[in-house]
Structures are given as structure tokens and as C-alpha cells.
mmCIF file of C-alpha atoms in Angstrom:
data_model
loop_
_atom_site.group_PDB
_atom_site.id
_atom_site.type_symbol
_atom_site.label_atom_id
_atom_site.label_comp_id
_atom_site.label_asym_id
_atom_site.label_seq_id
_atom_site.Cartn_x
_atom_site.Cartn_y
_atom_site.Cartn_z
ATOM 1 C CA PHE S 65 123.861 83.966 119.943
ATOM 2 C CA LEU S 66 126.738 86.150 118.644
ATOM 3 C CA LEU S 67 125.402 86.209 115.225
ATOM 4 C CA PHE S 68 121.943 87.239 116.917
ATOM 5 C CA LEU S 69 123.872 90.429 118.709
ATOM 6 C CA LYS S 70 125.380 91.454 115.280
ATOM 7 C CA LEU S 71 122.080 91.295 113.738
ATOM 8 C CA GLU S 72 120.713 93.263 116.779
ATOM 9 C CA ASN S 73 123.641 95.890 116.269
ATOM 10 C CA LYS S 74 123.253 96.155 112.668
ATOM 11 C CA THR S 75 119.336 96.721 113.060
ATOM 12 C CA LYS S 76 120.107 99.693 115.498
ATOM 13 C CA GLY S 77 122.266 101.512 113.040
ATOM 14 C CA LYS S 78 119.734 100.981 110.524
ATOM 15 C CA LEU S 79 117.056 102.796 112.962
ATOM 16 C CA GLN S 80 118.886 106.011 113.431
ATOM 17 C CA LYS S 81 117.233 107.510 110.753
ATOM 18 C CA GLN S 82 116.640 111.334 109.864
ATOM 19 C CA ILE S 83 113.338 112.662 111.133
ATOM 20 C CA CYS S 84 111.815 114.845 108.135
ATOM 21 C CA GLN S 85 111.150 118.251 109.698
ATOM 22 C CA VAL S 86 108.423 119.386 106.992
ATOM 23 C CA VAL S 87 106.233 116.167 108.127
ATOM 24 C CA LEU S 88 106.932 116.662 112.042
ATOM 25 C CA ASP S 89 105.918 120.490 111.688
ATOM 26 C CA HIS S 90 102.545 119.402 109.949
ATOM 27 C CA PHE S 91 102.079 116.553 112.573
ATOM 28 C CA GLU S 92 102.723 118.970 115.211
ATOM 29 C CA LYS S 93 100.031 121.348 114.361
ATOM 30 C CA GLN S 94 97.421 118.624 113.483
ATOM 31 C CA TYR S 95 97.810 116.334 116.391
ATOM 32 C CA THR S 96 98.322 119.038 119.199
ATOM 33 C CA MET S 97 94.815 120.103 118.070
ATOM 34 C CA GLU S 98 93.492 116.396 117.972
ATOM 35 C CA LEU S 99 95.175 114.824 120.732
ATOM 36 C CA GLY S 100 95.966 117.735 123.062
ATOM 37 C CA ASP S 101 98.638 116.986 125.806
ATOM 38 C CA THR S 102 98.735 113.062 124.717
ATOM 39 C CA TRP S 103 100.455 114.103 121.446
ATOM 40 C CA THR S 104 103.800 114.931 123.330
ATOM 41 C CA SER S 105 104.492 111.390 124.480
ATOM 42 C CA VAL S 106 103.255 109.961 121.474
ATOM 43 C CA ARG S 107 105.651 112.210 119.471
ATOM 44 C CA ASP S 108 108.647 111.209 121.603
ATOM 45 C CA VAL S 109 107.772 107.386 120.572
ATOM 46 C CA LEU S 110 107.116 108.001 116.993
ATOM 47 C CA THR S 111 110.223 110.026 116.635
ATOM 48 C CA TYR S 112 112.632 107.427 118.394
ATOM 49 C CA PRO S 113 112.693 104.320 116.398
ATOM 50 C CA LEU S 114 114.963 102.549 119.001
ATOM 51 C CA CYS S 115 112.047 102.321 121.430
ATOM 52 C CA TRP S 116 109.722 100.781 119.021
ATOM 53 C CA GLN S 117 108.370 97.301 119.858
ATOM 54 C CA TYR S 118 108.779 94.538 117.293
ATOM 55 C CA ALA S 119 106.284 91.527 117.878
ATOM 56 C CA VAL S 120 107.025 88.038 116.468
ATOM 57 C CA LEU S 121 104.087 86.302 114.656
ATOM 58 C CA LEU S 122 104.954 82.572 114.365
ATOM 59 C CA ASN S 123 103.936 80.750 111.565
ATOM 60 C CA LYS S 124 102.087 77.600 112.309
ATOM 61 C CA PHE S 125 102.951 76.092 108.968
ATOM 62 C CA SER S 126 106.676 76.135 109.779
ATOM 63 C CA GLN S 127 106.725 75.439 113.520
ATOM 64 C CA SER S 128 109.725 75.203 115.647
ATOM 65 C CA ALA S 129 109.861 74.568 119.447
ATOM 66 C CA GLU S 130 113.363 75.900 119.443
ATOM 67 C CA LEU S 131 112.131 79.274 118.179
ATOM 68 C CA GLU S 132 109.747 79.615 121.179
ATOM 69 C CA ASN S 133 112.110 78.586 123.772
ATOM 70 C CA THR S 134 114.698 81.424 122.123
ATOM 71 C CA LEU S 135 112.096 83.847 122.504
ATOM 72 C CA HIS S 136 111.367 83.002 126.033
ATOM 73 C CA VAL S 137 115.054 83.177 126.823
ATOM 74 C CA LYS S 138 115.261 86.572 125.064
ATOM 75 C CA GLY S 139 112.265 87.889 127.479
ATOM 76 C CA TYR S 140 109.472 87.828 125.158
ATOM 77 C CA HIS S 141 105.892 86.671 126.058
ATOM 78 C CA PRO S 142 102.770 86.080 124.368
ATOM 79 C CA ALA S 143 101.044 89.390 123.070
ATOM 80 C CA PHE S 144 97.685 88.002 123.383
ATOM 81 C CA GLN S 145 96.311 86.331 126.439
ATOM 82 C CA GLY S 146 92.668 85.558 127.221
ATOM 83 C CA PRO S 147 89.836 86.503 127.899
ATOM 84 C CA LEU S 148 89.759 87.671 124.288
ATOM 85 C CA PRO S 149 86.331 87.315 122.473
ATOM 86 C CA TYR S 150 88.294 85.899 119.576
ATOM 87 C CA LEU S 151 91.973 84.390 120.156
ATOM 88 C CA PRO S 152 92.319 80.860 118.050
ATOM 89 C CA ALA S 153 95.190 78.746 119.664
ATOM 90 C CA SER S 154 96.922 78.609 116.522
ATOM 91 C CA LEU S 155 97.712 82.594 116.471
ATOM 92 C CA LYS S 156 100.860 82.800 118.325
ATOM 93 C CA CYS S 157 102.703 86.225 118.696
ATOM 94 C CA TYR S 158 105.295 87.388 121.087
ATOM 95 C CA ILE S 159 106.463 90.594 122.458
ATOM 96 C CA ARG S 160 108.724 91.879 124.943
ATOM 97 C CA ARG S 161 108.567 95.033 127.314
ATOM 98 C CA THR S 162 112.046 96.042 126.169
ATOM 99 C CA PRO S 163 112.337 97.589 122.656
ATOM 100 C CA GLY S 164 114.116 95.881 119.777
ATOM 101 C CA ARG S 165 113.970 93.708 116.822
ATOM 102 C CA PHE S 166 114.490 90.095 116.386
ATOM 103 C CA PRO S 167 116.541 89.321 113.463
ATOM 104 C CA ALA S 168 114.416 89.552 110.124
ATOM 105 C CA GLN S 169 114.445 86.371 108.032
ATOM 106 C CA LYS S 170 115.445 86.369 104.242
ATOM 107 C CA HIS S 171 113.268 85.160 101.462
ATOM 108 C CA GLN S 172 114.433 81.965 100.198
ATOM 109 C CA ALA S 173 112.546 80.241 97.364
ATOM 110 C CA GLY S 174 111.000 76.911 98.427
ATOM 111 C CA LYS S 175 111.523 77.433 101.984
ATOM 112 C CA LEU S 176 108.879 78.715 104.491
ATOM 113 C CA LYS S 177 109.774 81.445 107.063
ATOM 114 C CA GLU S 178 109.113 80.798 110.787
ATOM 115 C CA TYR S 179 108.088 84.039 111.815
ATOM 116 C CA TYR S 180 106.916 87.570 110.816
ATOM 117 C CA LEU S 181 108.028 90.664 112.334
ATOM 118 C CA LEU S 182 105.366 93.351 112.805
ATOM 119 C CA ASN S 183 103.779 96.140 114.867
ATOM 120 C CA ALA S 184 101.631 93.766 117.364
ATOM 121 C CA ALA S 185 98.839 96.455 116.986
ATOM 122 C CA SER S 186 98.209 95.239 113.432
ATOM 123 C CA LEU S 187 96.857 92.201 114.612
ATOM 124 C CA LEU S 188 93.988 93.815 116.313
ATOM 125 C CA PRO S 189 92.043 94.270 112.928
ATOM 126 C CA VAL S 190 92.416 90.445 112.277
ATOM 127 C CA LEU S 191 91.229 89.758 115.872
ATOM 128 C CA ALA S 192 88.227 92.046 115.315
ATOM 129 C CA LEU S 193 87.212 90.503 111.743
ATOM 130 C CA GLU S 194 86.923 86.905 113.802
ATOM 131 C CA VAL S 195 87.356 84.896 110.798
ATOM 132 C CA LYS S 196 86.034 81.134 111.088
ATOM 133 C CA ASP S 197 86.873 78.146 109.026
ATOM 134 C CA GLY S 198 85.114 78.050 105.874
ATOM 135 C CA GLU S 199 84.163 81.542 105.573
ATOM 136 C CA ASP S 200 84.794 83.707 102.260
ATOM 137 C CA VAL S 201 87.208 86.366 103.259
ATOM 138 C CA LEU S 202 88.307 89.413 101.185
ATOM 139 C CA ASP S 203 91.501 91.341 101.958
ATOM 140 C CA LEU S 204 90.803 94.298 99.949
ATOM 141 C CA CYS S 205 94.300 96.487 100.243
ATOM 142 C CA ALA S 206 96.463 93.390 101.205
ATOM 143 C CA ALA S 207 100.052 94.260 100.799
ATOM 144 C CA PRO S 208 102.729 93.745 102.264
ATOM 145 C CA GLY S 209 100.633 90.826 103.398
ATOM 146 C CA GLY S 210 101.163 90.721 107.136
ATOM 147 C CA LYS S 211 97.545 90.651 107.959
ATOM 148 C CA SER S 212 96.790 88.013 105.314
ATOM 149 C CA VAL S 213 99.363 85.652 107.077
ATOM 150 C CA ALA S 214 97.805 86.297 110.285
ATOM 151 C CA VAL S 215 94.187 85.374 108.957
ATOM 152 C CA LEU S 216 95.466 82.219 107.572
ATOM 153 C CA GLN S 217 97.234 81.570 111.273
ATOM 154 C CA CYS S 218 93.703 81.695 112.730
ATOM 155 C CA ALA S 219 91.538 79.754 110.196
ATOM 156 C CA TYR S 220 91.134 78.334 106.897
ATOM 157 C CA PRO S 221 88.726 80.350 104.897
ATOM 158 C CA GLY S 222 86.746 78.848 102.144
ATOM 159 C CA GLN S 223 87.938 81.440 99.666
ATOM 160 C CA PHE S 224 90.715 83.877 100.330
ATOM 161 C CA HIS S 225 90.832 86.679 98.116
ATOM 162 C CA CYS S 226 93.907 89.047 98.662
ATOM 163 C CA ASN S 227 93.699 92.240 96.468
ATOM 164 C CA GLU S 228 96.549 94.699 95.954
ATOM 165 C CA TYR S 229 96.212 97.470 93.159
ATOM 166 C CA ASP S 230 99.887 98.809 93.508
ATOM 167 C CA ASP S 231 101.881 96.917 91.096
ATOM 168 C CA LEU S 232 105.270 96.922 93.393
ATOM 169 C CA ARG S 233 103.227 96.159 96.511
ATOM 170 C CA SER S 234 101.218 93.245 94.482
ATOM 171 C CA ARG S 235 104.735 91.685 94.124
ATOM 172 C CA TRP S 236 105.590 92.302 97.526
ATOM 173 C CA LEU S 237 102.347 90.609 98.695
ATOM 174 C CA LYS S 238 102.879 87.718 96.431
ATOM 175 C CA GLN S 239 106.316 87.023 98.080
ATOM 176 C CA THR S 240 105.126 87.255 101.359
ATOM 177 C CA ILE S 241 102.351 84.507 100.664
ATOM 178 C CA GLU S 242 104.935 82.306 99.251
ATOM 179 C CA SER S 243 107.116 82.903 102.310
ATOM 180 C CA PHE S 244 104.614 81.817 104.800
ATOM 181 C CA ILE S 245 102.007 79.740 103.219
ATOM 182 C CA PRO S 246 102.420 75.976 102.120
ATOM 183 C CA ASP S 247 101.781 74.788 98.487
ATOM 184 C CA PRO S 248 98.239 73.110 98.933
ATOM 185 C CA LEU S 249 97.028 75.796 100.893
ATOM 186 C CA ILE S 250 98.338 78.413 98.336
ATOM 187 C CA ASN S 251 96.093 77.357 95.732
ATOM 188 C CA LEU S 252 93.198 78.476 97.859
ATOM 189 C CA ILE S 253 94.423 82.004 97.899
ATOM 190 C CA MET S 254 93.435 84.138 94.747
ATOM 191 C CA VAL S 255 95.672 87.214 94.584
ATOM 192 C CA SER S 256 94.344 90.034 92.135
ATOM 193 C CA LYS S 257 95.482 93.538 91.243
ATOM 194 C CA LEU S 258 91.769 94.892 90.822
ATOM 195 C CA ASP S 259 91.112 98.478 91.724
ATOM 196 C CA GLY S 260 89.528 98.120 95.566
ATOM 197 C CA ARG S 261 86.967 100.620 94.489
ATOM 198 C CA GLN S 262 85.578 98.707 91.774
ATOM 199 C CA ILE S 263 85.611 95.182 93.444
ATOM 200 C CA GLY S 264 81.952 95.690 95.141
ATOM 201 C CA ASP S 265 80.483 96.012 91.657
ATOM 202 C CA LEU S 266 82.655 93.307 90.451
ATOM 203 C CA LYS S 267 82.083 90.901 93.168
ATOM 204 C CA PRO S 268 78.657 91.916 94.878
ATOM 205 C CA GLU S 269 77.888 89.981 98.033
ATOM 206 C CA LEU S 270 80.261 87.326 97.757
ATOM 207 C CA TYR S 271 82.171 87.577 101.119
ATOM 208 C CA ASP S 272 81.327 86.902 104.684
ATOM 209 C CA LYS S 273 84.060 89.083 106.150
ATOM 210 C CA VAL S 274 86.002 91.800 104.361
ATOM 211 C CA LEU S 275 89.317 93.566 105.789
ATOM 212 C CA VAL S 276 89.942 97.255 104.484
ATOM 213 C CA ASP S 277 93.415 97.828 105.751
ATOM 214 C CA ALA S 278 93.285 101.181 103.714
ATOM 215 C CA PRO S 279 95.914 103.209 101.991
ATOM 216 C CA CYS S 280 96.599 105.921 104.859
ATOM 217 C CA SER S 281 99.176 108.539 105.833
ATOM 218 C CA ASN S 282 101.637 106.206 107.349
ATOM 219 C CA ASP S 283 102.489 108.363 110.467
ATOM 220 C CA ARG S 284 105.789 106.505 111.510
ATOM 221 C CA SER S 285 107.181 105.956 107.950
ATOM 222 C CA TRP S 286 106.244 109.614 106.759
ATOM 223 C CA LEU S 287 108.369 111.095 109.518
ATOM 224 C CA PHE S 288 111.413 109.486 108.240
ATOM 225 C CA SER S 289 110.908 110.436 104.533
ATOM 226 C CA SER S 290 114.487 111.090 103.149
ATOM 227 C CA ASP S 291 113.201 113.182 100.180
ATOM 228 C CA ILE S 292 111.607 116.592 101.139
ATOM 229 C CA GLN S 293 109.875 116.965 98.016
ATOM 230 C CA GLN S 294 108.164 113.365 98.225
ATOM 231 C CA ALA S 295 106.990 114.288 101.942
ATOM 232 C CA THR S 296 105.640 117.814 100.653
ATOM 233 C CA LEU S 297 103.789 116.185 97.789
ATOM 234 C CA ARG S 298 102.530 113.219 100.471
ATOM 235 C CA LEU S 299 101.318 116.256 102.825
ATOM 236 C CA ILE S 300 99.450 117.829 99.861
ATOM 237 C CA GLN S 301 97.828 114.432 98.812
ATOM 238 C CA ARG S 302 96.846 113.667 102.241
ATOM 239 C CA LYS S 303 93.745 115.690 102.090
ATOM 240 C CA GLU S 304 92.682 113.433 99.189
ATOM 241 C CA LEU S 305 92.898 110.011 101.307
ATOM 242 C CA PRO S 306 89.612 110.376 103.229
ATOM 243 C CA PHE S 307 87.774 110.292 99.891
ATOM 244 C CA LEU S 308 89.520 107.299 98.705
ATOM 245 C CA GLN S 309 89.046 105.548 102.013
ATOM 246 C CA PHE S 310 85.242 106.218 101.878
ATOM 247 C CA GLN S 311 85.194 104.885 98.398
ATOM 248 C CA LEU S 312 87.192 101.725 99.371
ATOM 249 C CA LEU S 313 84.749 101.187 102.249
ATOM 250 C CA ARG S 314 81.687 101.445 100.102
ATOM 251 C CA SER S 315 82.983 99.055 97.590
ATOM 252 C CA ALA S 316 83.808 96.544 100.500
ATOM 253 C CA ILE S 317 80.116 96.959 101.877
ATOM 254 C CA LYS S 318 78.773 96.000 98.255
ATOM 255 C CA ALA S 319 81.044 92.852 98.341
ATOM 256 C CA LEU S 320 79.682 91.666 101.668
ATOM 257 C CA ARG S 321 76.826 89.373 101.976
ATOM 258 C CA PRO S 322 74.069 90.550 104.284
ATOM 259 C CA GLY S 323 75.076 89.582 107.884
ATOM 260 C CA GLY S 324 78.697 89.860 106.750
ATOM 261 C CA LEU S 325 81.553 91.740 108.889
ATOM 262 C CA LEU S 326 83.765 94.580 107.698
ATOM 263 C CA VAL S 327 86.841 95.966 109.725
ATOM 264 C CA TYR S 328 88.516 99.212 108.668
ATOM 265 C CA SER S 329 91.858 99.765 109.842
ATOM 266 C CA THR S 330 94.877 102.375 109.229
ATOM 267 C CA CYS S 331 98.112 103.292 110.820
ATOM 268 C CA THR S 332 97.591 106.927 111.226
ATOM 269 C CA LEU S 333 96.528 108.969 114.205
ATOM 270 C CA SER S 334 94.328 111.252 111.863
ATOM 271 C CA LYS S 335 90.951 111.994 112.715
ATOM 272 C CA ALA S 336 90.175 112.703 109.131
ATOM 273 C CA GLU S 337 91.234 109.109 107.954
ATOM 274 C CA ASN S 338 89.848 107.600 110.913
ATOM 275 C CA SER S 339 86.460 108.216 112.869
ATOM 276 C CA ASP S 340 85.569 110.841 110.232
ATOM 277 C CA VAL S 341 85.532 108.284 107.300
ATOM 278 C CA ILE S 342 83.595 105.807 109.711
ATOM 279 C CA ASN S 343 80.959 108.376 110.502
ATOM 280 C CA LEU S 344 80.483 109.503 106.862
ATOM 281 C CA ILE S 345 80.014 105.765 105.931
ATOM 282 C CA LEU S 346 77.462 105.176 108.851
ATOM 283 C CA ASN S 347 75.633 108.511 107.887
ATOM 284 C CA SER S 348 75.519 107.769 104.168
ATOM 285 C CA CYS S 349 74.811 103.811 104.080
ATOM 286 C CA SER S 350 71.711 102.901 105.537
ATOM 287 C CA ASN S 351 72.436 98.967 105.432
ATOM 288 C CA VAL S 352 75.468 98.943 107.738
ATOM 289 C CA MET S 353 75.617 99.447 111.438
ATOM 290 C CA PRO S 354 78.655 99.749 114.032
ATOM 291 C CA VAL S 355 79.571 96.534 115.963
ATOM 292 C CA ASP S 356 81.113 96.996 119.507
ATOM 293 C CA ILE S 357 84.465 96.200 120.060
ATOM 294 C CA SER S 358 85.240 97.335 123.481
ATOM 295 C CA GLU S 359 85.383 94.017 125.008
ATOM 296 C CA MET S 360 88.256 93.134 122.747
ATOM 297 C CA ALA S 361 89.948 96.514 123.670
ATOM 298 C CA LYS S 362 89.454 96.037 127.302
ATOM 299 C CA ALA S 363 91.044 92.483 126.964
ATOM 300 C CA VAL S 364 94.459 93.640 125.411
ATOM 301 C CA SER S 365 94.726 96.987 127.606
ATOM 302 C CA GLN S 366 97.511 95.433 129.361
ATOM 303 C CA GLU S 367 99.809 95.379 126.252
ATOM 304 C CA PHE S 368 98.074 98.596 124.318
ATOM 305 C CA THR S 369 97.488 102.275 125.147
ATOM 306 C CA PHE S 370 94.149 103.367 123.719
ATOM 307 C CA LEU S 371 92.987 106.967 122.960
ATOM 308 C CA SER S 372 90.060 107.536 125.459
ATOM 309 C CA GLY S 373 86.785 108.866 124.348
ATOM 310 C CA THR S 374 86.364 106.791 121.219
ATOM 311 C CA GLN S 375 83.135 105.228 120.401
ATOM 312 C CA GLN S 376 82.237 101.473 121.121
ATOM 313 C CA HIS S 377 82.735 100.375 117.387
ATOM 314 C CA GLU S 378 86.442 101.974 117.057
ATOM 315 C CA LEU S 379 89.698 102.165 118.794
ATOM 316 C CA LEU S 380 92.891 103.876 118.229
ATOM 317 C CA VAL S 381 96.219 102.418 119.592
ATOM 318 C CA LEU S 382 98.644 105.138 120.893
ATOM 319 C CA PRO S 383 102.251 104.627 120.629
ATOM 320 C CA GLU S 384 103.665 104.678 124.227
ATOM 321 C CA LYS S 385 106.963 103.474 125.767
ATOM 322 C CA GLY S 386 107.129 100.086 127.229
ATOM 323 C CA ARG S 387 103.889 99.167 125.188
ATOM 324 C CA ALA S 388 103.065 97.582 122.026
ATOM 325 C CA TRP S 389 102.939 100.366 119.691
ATOM 326 C CA GLY S 390 100.760 101.944 116.996
ATOM 327 C CA PRO S 391 99.333 103.803 115.703
ATOM 328 C CA MET S 392 96.589 101.582 114.639
ATOM 329 C CA TYR S 393 93.065 102.372 114.311
ATOM 330 C CA VAL S 394 90.433 99.819 114.111
ATOM 331 C CA ALA S 395 86.653 100.058 113.521
ATOM 332 C CA LYS S 396 83.972 97.302 112.878
ATOM 333 C CA LEU S 397 80.850 97.281 110.949
ATOM 334 C CA LYS S 398 78.079 94.987 110.071
ATOM 335 C CA LYS S 399 76.120 94.810 106.524
ATOM 336 C CA MET S 400 72.138 94.337 107.530
#
């Protein structure tokens, strides 16, 4: 227990980072316009890491009853409790009302980790994807690997293809998979470093389900960019992201079998990277249609705060004190 306290205090120290004023000013302008009064409370959470809620996703391949007891003692409760349209019993994730971070586990070669710390909202794209045993699944932009690990907590895909174009992030993805997935199952996972924009042409109509957790302007981490030059460059490049996201989605649609499902997600509040990109896809690809995910949103509304006024095939989790935090945008499409 003392070790836990020490680790918790160490984590608190780490979280007191400096806010990058350039990024905050940029967000202030854009999000006041897009979110109106809601932006004030969202900004308070985004700029104060000590109130962020870290969820604990249990690893079913390295189960420990002791860990679940410890979580209960520390005030954690299951993040998802029915009636969700899709919630496999094997997916176990815990959160608590009070903020804080459970101590992280170090990577040890040959030893599986018992849990993965993550933003609970990042499991919503996985729940929306509804992966069943035996389905062929593509995780198009898979690093750092949390969503890939979550997919494998839910089901055993027939073929699971995890792709990450960026070299450094690809190594990170491999390490995550090694840390959480046991040997026989690891052999069923294909990890590649292909350009996601080309996968649709290279592997046409090969998958039943595709997850596009797209590169985006990561609002939370951008706010704490320590390098002002890097932050300024990011904000300039931000304008180019929607086109990249559109290309990735088009590629994902090509890779899907007819009747297959696609889930698109980002961790930004930006309308240009979220609903605008999805609207563009729906207007330019006649072979896809939106899929209603409002039932899922309704089922988890106890734990998450959603932006009101979104369409039925999309949701946007807004960071709010005492709730599982975002931002996380999710949209679901079906190929005809």
C-alpha cells in the first residue's frame, strides 16, 4: 500500500506540466466558436491533468482476482454496465469517480501485464465496432495499441491485422502487443508498417470490420507541448489533417467487404476532423451508409458526457469533472 502511495505521489508530480499558451489561444478561438459556453467547463478539465480519470482495462490473458479486489477497495467500479448493445463479459474495465492514476506496470520481456491504463472513452470505438469471434479485423492506425488489446479482450478475430505507418509508434505497438497477448494468439496477429492510405488498394474487400483511429490533433497532449516551435508547427499542419483522415477512410472502405462495418475515431474536439470528415465521406462515397450508435451512447451516459446535437451515427465525449474523460469522437459506417 505504501508503495502504491509513493507511486501515486510520483505520478502527481509528473502531471503538473506547463500549458502551452500558443495552443491554448488557438483552442480558445476555435472551440469557443464550435462549442459555445460548453468550452469553458471542457477547458477547465483539459488544462488540469490532476482531475483526469484513468481507467484500468484488465487483461483477461493474465487474470488476477487480487487485482480486482484491490480496485474495489480503492473505490473503482466497472466502467460499462449493461444494457449495452455489445458488451462481452470478457471485457473488464474499471473507473472511479475521484481522479487519479493507478500505478503503471513496466514492460518485462516474457511476462504479461495484468492491466492497461487508458482513457475509458477510448473503449467506445471498440464497443461500436462489435467484433465477433472469427471475423477478419483491421486496425488501420493501431499504435500505441490500447484499442487492439481491447479488441482481443472482446473476441478472437479470424485474422487480426494491426497497422502503424510511423516507425517509432510501430515499435511501441509491437511492445504493447507483446506485453498483453500470449504466444499462441500473438501468431494470429499481423503487424505491418504500411501507408494506411494504400491498404485499401493492397488488400481490397478483405475485412469484416475496420477501425480507423485516425492521426488527429490530440487536444490533451498538444496543450502541454513543451516546445513552442513544435506546437506552432503542429497548429499549421492541423489544417492538413482532415484530408489525410479522408484518405484513410476511403482506403478503409476499399478494404472492407460489402456488409462490413467501419468505426472512425479521434481524440480531438475539432469539427473539421470529426463530423466534417464523416459528412464528406458520406457525400462522396455512394457505397457507405451511417449506422445508428445512439443506443450505445444512451447506455453509457451515466459515465460520459456527450456533446448534444450530434447525428445518430456519431458521438463526441466531452471532458467533464467527475466523469470518464475525453475528448473522443466516434462515428460508425456500413459498406453496402
